[in-house]
Amino acid sequence: MSFKEKIAWISVVTTILVWGGYFGFMAATGGRMPGPVYLVGFFGAVIVQTILVVIASIVTAVLAPKDASAGSDERDRDISRRAYAIAYPVLLTLIVLVAASMHFGITSRDMAYEIMAAIVIAEIVHYGAQIAGYRNGRHG
């Protein structure tokens, strides 16, 4: 497994765990908590995910320093482009759905959370597409 694939795995797992926990907390509380609680939770989630990714990336780099220092080759760039080409339409579709939800009486606060969720889902799709690209050995 290449270093870049390992980083994609780290990113997808931490994204699912951290943001799954954040949105799970929101769902469990039913949005009844004061807004600042969710705001603090949001910043906490960003910080926790950043710390987890940095630590896991450092450990991965220490265990395979040669892979970590290797630059991106054409295959890596092709996989990255394909992953963005898959994730971007997902993000756009979700944002259009969020915008359409305002016609159903959704609050601006809920719309902000939906936009955050759309971004998280698109990131999961992006990293998943990268992993699939490395697993399938496809590029170009």
Rosetta silent file (secondary structure, phi, psi, omega in degrees, C-alpha in Angstrom):
SEQUENCE: MSFKEKIAWISVVTTILVWGGYFGFMAATGGRMPGPVYLVGFFGAVIVQTILVVIASIVTAVLAPKDASAGSDERDRDISRRAYAIAYPVLLTLIVLVAASMHFGITSRDMAYEIMAAIVIAEIVHYGAQIAGYRNGRHG
SCORE:     score description
SCORE:     0.000 S_00000001
   1 L     0.000  128.993 -178.797    0.000    0.000    0.000 S_00000001
   2 L   -73.026  161.498  179.322    1.459    3.340   -1.022 S_00000001
   3 H   -59.447  -42.468 -178.645    1.936    6.199    1.423 S_00000001
   4 H   -65.588  -35.354  175.352   -0.714    8.267   -0.356 S_00000001
   5 H   -67.367  -39.762  177.902   -3.224    5.420   -0.094 S_00000001
   6 H   -61.422  -41.136  178.334   -2.446    5.117    3.619 S_00000001
   7 H   -64.791  -38.816  177.046   -3.080    8.854    4.020 S_00000001
   8 H   -62.855  -41.951  177.158   -6.395    8.465    2.173 S_00000001
   9 H   -62.829  -45.282  177.816   -7.349    5.650    4.567 S_00000001
  10 H   -57.842  -45.519 -177.340   -6.348    7.764    7.567 S_00000001
  11 H   -65.593  -44.767 -178.548   -8.387   10.662    6.225 S_00000001
  12 H   -67.706  -41.384 -179.218  -11.530    8.667    5.465 S_00000001
  13 H   -66.396  -45.902 -179.795  -11.484    6.835    8.802 S_00000001
  14 H   -67.018  -35.927  177.703  -10.898    9.984   10.863 S_00000001
  15 H   -63.029  -46.782  179.887  -13.523   11.881    8.873 S_00000001
  16 H   -63.397  -46.051 -177.933  -16.125    9.173    9.464 S_00000001
  17 H   -65.979  -52.121 -174.453  -15.275    8.805   13.159 S_00000001
  18 H   -69.106  -51.369 -176.281  -14.970   12.471   14.075 S_00000001
  19 H   -77.036  -27.123  171.432  -17.781   13.904   11.954 S_00000001
  20 H   -62.315  -41.752  176.712  -19.962   10.861   12.521 S_00000001
  21 H   -64.361  -42.171 -179.932  -19.576   11.586   16.226 S_00000001
  22 H   -62.900  -52.240 -178.554  -20.341   15.270   15.741 S_00000001
  23 H   -71.395  -28.606  173.938  -23.466   14.710   13.659 S_00000001
  24 H   -64.407  -42.007  176.001  -24.454   11.766   15.868 S_00000001
  25 H   -60.980  -44.163  178.956  -24.325   14.080   18.880 S_00000001
  26 H   -60.791  -43.573 -179.374  -26.455   16.598   17.007 S_00000001
  27 H   -66.813  -40.456 -178.844  -28.988   13.910   16.102 S_00000001
  28 H   -65.773  -33.599 -179.584  -29.048   12.507   19.638 S_00000001
  29 H   -90.058   -6.874  177.041  -29.726   15.923   21.136 S_00000001
  30 L    63.493   22.556  179.412  -32.260   16.753   18.432 S_00000001
  31 L    70.614   16.169 -177.441  -30.824   20.220   17.955 S_00000001
  32 L   -85.141   -9.102 -179.788  -32.179   21.229   21.374 S_00000001
  33 L   -78.677  155.924  175.838  -28.834   22.431   22.685 S_00000001
  34 L   -62.326  147.350 -178.754  -27.915   26.106   22.447 S_00000001
  35 H   -49.093  -42.172 -179.517  -26.103   27.045   19.227 S_00000001
  36 H   -59.757  -27.679  177.980  -22.764   27.727   20.943 S_00000001
  37 H   -62.620  -44.966  179.888  -22.623   24.083   22.077 S_00000001
  38 H   -70.192  -33.784  178.260  -22.642   22.936   18.450 S_00000001
  39 H   -65.605  -45.847  177.137  -20.186   25.659   17.467 S_00000001
  40 H   -62.516  -41.344  176.819  -17.736   24.539   20.154 S_00000001
  41 H   -60.398  -39.772  178.655  -18.344   20.952   19.026 S_00000001
  42 H   -61.423  -50.892  179.954  -17.580   21.943   15.452 S_00000001
  43 H   -64.799  -36.264  175.539  -14.259   23.542   16.361 S_00000001
  44 H   -61.914  -42.181  179.018  -13.509   20.610   18.649 S_00000001
  45 H   -63.770  -42.391  178.009  -14.151   18.189   15.781 S_00000001
  46 H   -60.177  -45.970 -178.155  -11.846   20.149   13.480 S_00000001
  47 H   -66.280  -45.270 -179.252   -9.090   20.130   16.108 S_00000001
  48 H   -62.464  -45.396 -179.976   -9.542   16.444   16.977 S_00000001
  49 H   -64.006  -40.997  178.722   -9.494   15.369   13.339 S_00000001
  50 H   -59.785  -46.239  179.820   -6.431   17.500   12.654 S_00000001
  51 H   -62.793  -45.922 -179.568   -4.582   15.980   15.604 S_00000001
  52 H   -61.337  -44.515 -179.320   -5.572   12.430   14.629 S_00000001
  53 H   -65.626  -42.693 -179.381   -4.522   12.901   10.999 S_00000001
  54 H   -63.790  -47.523 -179.199   -1.211   14.517   11.960 S_00000001
  55 H   -63.026  -47.386 -179.427   -0.336   11.811   14.492 S_00000001
  56 H   -64.059  -36.882  178.947   -1.358    8.962   12.173 S_00000001
  57 H   -67.695  -40.946  178.143    0.528   10.552    9.272 S_00000001
  58 H   -63.462  -46.407  179.085    3.674   10.965   11.367 S_00000001
  59 H   -60.356  -44.576  179.609    3.503    7.357   12.554 S_00000001
  60 H   -62.575  -41.492  179.283    2.938    6.179    8.976 S_00000001
  61 H   -67.046  -38.229  179.560    5.871    8.273    7.733 S_00000001
  62 H   -67.189  -36.970 -179.070    8.162    7.000   10.493 S_00000001
  63 H   -74.292  -23.967 -179.913    7.267    3.392    9.678 S_00000001
  64 L  -142.043   70.105 -174.669    7.913    3.903    5.949 S_00000001
  65 H   -62.680  -32.629 -179.450   10.197    6.924    5.481 S_00000001
  66 H   -65.582  -44.547  177.957   11.125    5.998    1.904 S_00000001
  67 H   -64.882  -39.812 -177.154    7.458    5.945    0.818 S_00000001
  68 H   -65.589  -32.469 -177.571    6.712    9.144    2.710 S_00000001
  69 H   -87.697   -7.421  179.175    9.473   11.064    0.962 S_00000001
  70 L   -70.843  137.972  178.642    8.486    9.882   -2.522 S_00000001
  71 L   -77.419  176.324  177.171    6.877   12.563   -4.646 S_00000001
  72 L   -77.175  134.130  174.059    3.635   12.248   -6.554 S_00000001
  73 L  -102.824 -177.248 -177.271    3.889   10.373   -9.799 S_00000001
  74 H   -61.022  -37.654  178.645    1.506   10.463  -12.752 S_00000001
  75 H   -61.211  -45.472  178.860   -0.585    7.645  -11.265 S_00000001
  76 H   -60.651  -44.138 -179.927   -1.075    9.573   -8.018 S_00000001
  77 H   -65.703  -39.517  177.845   -2.099   12.700   -9.902 S_00000001
  78 H   -64.458  -43.679  178.700   -4.529   10.747  -12.102 S_00000001
  79 H   -62.729  -42.158  178.891   -6.113    9.087   -9.090 S_00000001
  80 H   -62.780  -44.788  178.756   -6.416   12.439   -7.350 S_00000001
  81 H   -61.602  -43.852  179.399   -8.050   14.038  -10.408 S_00000001
  82 H   -62.948  -40.997 -179.429  -10.514   11.162  -10.747 S_00000001
  83 H   -62.582  -42.849  176.585  -11.384   11.343   -7.048 S_00000001
  84 H   -67.047  -36.374  179.438  -12.163   15.050   -7.311 S_00000001
  85 H   -66.054  -25.724  176.652  -14.129   14.434  -10.509 S_00000001
  86 H   -84.901  -44.373 -174.304  -16.316   11.988   -8.580 S_00000001
  87 H   -73.126  -33.824 -175.773  -16.641   13.977   -5.342 S_00000001
  88 H   -62.739  -47.768  176.675  -17.345   17.394   -6.872 S_00000001
  89 H   -62.432  -31.777  176.223  -20.678   16.447   -8.526 S_00000001
  90 H   -63.359  -46.850  178.816  -21.700   14.777   -5.266 S_00000001
  91 H   -60.551  -47.543 -179.522  -20.993   18.026   -3.419 S_00000001
  92 H   -60.577  -43.081  179.011  -22.860   20.116   -5.992 S_00000001
  93 H   -61.366  -45.626  179.908  -25.877   17.803   -5.886 S_00000001
  94 H   -64.723  -38.893  178.790  -26.008   17.911   -2.109 S_00000001
  95 H   -65.746  -40.079  176.671  -25.689   21.710   -2.065 S_00000001
  96 H   -62.326  -41.283  177.499  -28.561   22.012   -4.561 S_00000001
  97 H   -64.176  -39.615  176.775  -30.648   19.759   -2.303 S_00000001
  98 H   -62.739  -44.973  179.032  -29.734   21.919    0.699 S_00000001
  99 H   -62.104  -38.798  179.002  -30.755   25.041   -1.216 S_00000001
 100 H   -67.501  -26.596 -178.054  -34.027   23.372   -2.189 S_00000001
 101 H   -65.771  -18.980  179.310  -34.698   22.518    1.449 S_00000001
 102 H   -66.080  -20.430  177.656  -35.326   26.187    2.202 S_00000001
 103 H   -77.876   -5.428  178.628  -38.645   25.741    0.383 S_00000001
 104 H  -109.517   18.071  173.753  -39.648   23.289    3.091 S_00000001
 105 L    79.845   21.376 -179.650  -39.231   25.769    5.929 S_00000001
 106 L   -72.644  146.241 -179.543  -35.787   24.755    7.123 S_00000001
 107 L   -78.795  161.120  178.992  -34.034   27.257    9.368 S_00000001
 108 H   -64.865  -33.158  177.573  -30.816   28.983    8.381 S_00000001
 109 H   -65.036  -45.085  178.188  -29.055   27.206   11.251 S_00000001
 110 H   -65.405  -35.238  177.859  -30.190   23.811    9.993 S_00000001
 111 H   -64.017  -39.152  177.520  -29.159   24.810    6.479 S_00000001
 112 H   -62.235  -42.606  177.913  -25.663   25.588    7.762 S_00000001
 113 H   -65.589  -37.346  177.952  -25.459   22.118    9.345 S_00000001
 114 H   -65.116  -39.082  177.570  -26.707   20.547    6.118 S_00000001
 115 H   -64.177  -42.562  176.678  -23.982   22.355    4.161 S_00000001
 116 H   -59.640  -44.082  179.413  -21.387   21.066    6.648 S_00000001
 117 H   -63.190  -39.490  178.494  -22.769   17.548    6.233 S_00000001
 118 H   -61.175  -42.236  179.108  -22.633   17.905    2.429 S_00000001
 119 H   -64.712  -43.135  179.627  -18.962   18.871    2.625 S_00000001
 120 H   -63.108  -45.271  179.390  -18.195   15.944    4.942 S_00000001
 121 H   -61.450  -43.499  179.234  -20.016   13.488    2.666 S_00000001
 122 H   -63.410  -36.897  177.323  -18.171   14.830   -0.381 S_00000001
 123 H   -66.556  -40.491  177.535  -14.851   14.430    1.440 S_00000001
 124 H   -62.634  -42.983  176.803  -15.696   10.839    2.334 S_00000001
 125 H   -61.531  -42.957  179.907  -16.562   10.194   -1.324 S_00000001
 126 H   -58.958  -51.645 -179.549  -13.295   11.878   -2.370 S_00000001
 127 H   -67.131  -37.232  176.676  -11.129    9.743   -0.089 S_00000001
 128 H   -62.140  -40.557  177.987  -13.139    6.631   -0.936 S_00000001
 129 H   -66.763  -36.433  175.914  -12.590    7.272   -4.645 S_00000001
 130 H   -63.412  -47.017 -179.681   -8.859    7.698   -4.019 S_00000001
 131 H   -60.323  -45.171  178.395   -8.738    4.420   -2.127 S_00000001
 132 H   -60.620  -40.362  178.167  -10.693    2.685   -4.887 S_00000001
 133 H   -61.050  -42.777  178.836   -8.290    4.130   -7.450 S_00000001
 134 H   -71.475  -39.612 -179.672   -5.295    2.735   -5.602 S_00000001
 135 H   -65.519  -40.322 -178.501   -7.000   -0.596   -4.914 S_00000001
 136 H   -82.289  -14.489 -179.136   -8.046   -1.029   -8.559 S_00000001
 137 L    70.055   21.821 -176.967   -4.710    0.197   -9.865 S_00000001
 138 L   -92.705  147.577  173.176   -6.504    2.450  -12.302 S_00000001
 139 L  -161.464  170.122  174.988   -5.262    5.708  -13.602 S_00000001
 140 L    74.214    0.000    0.000   -5.346    7.817  -16.737 S_00000001
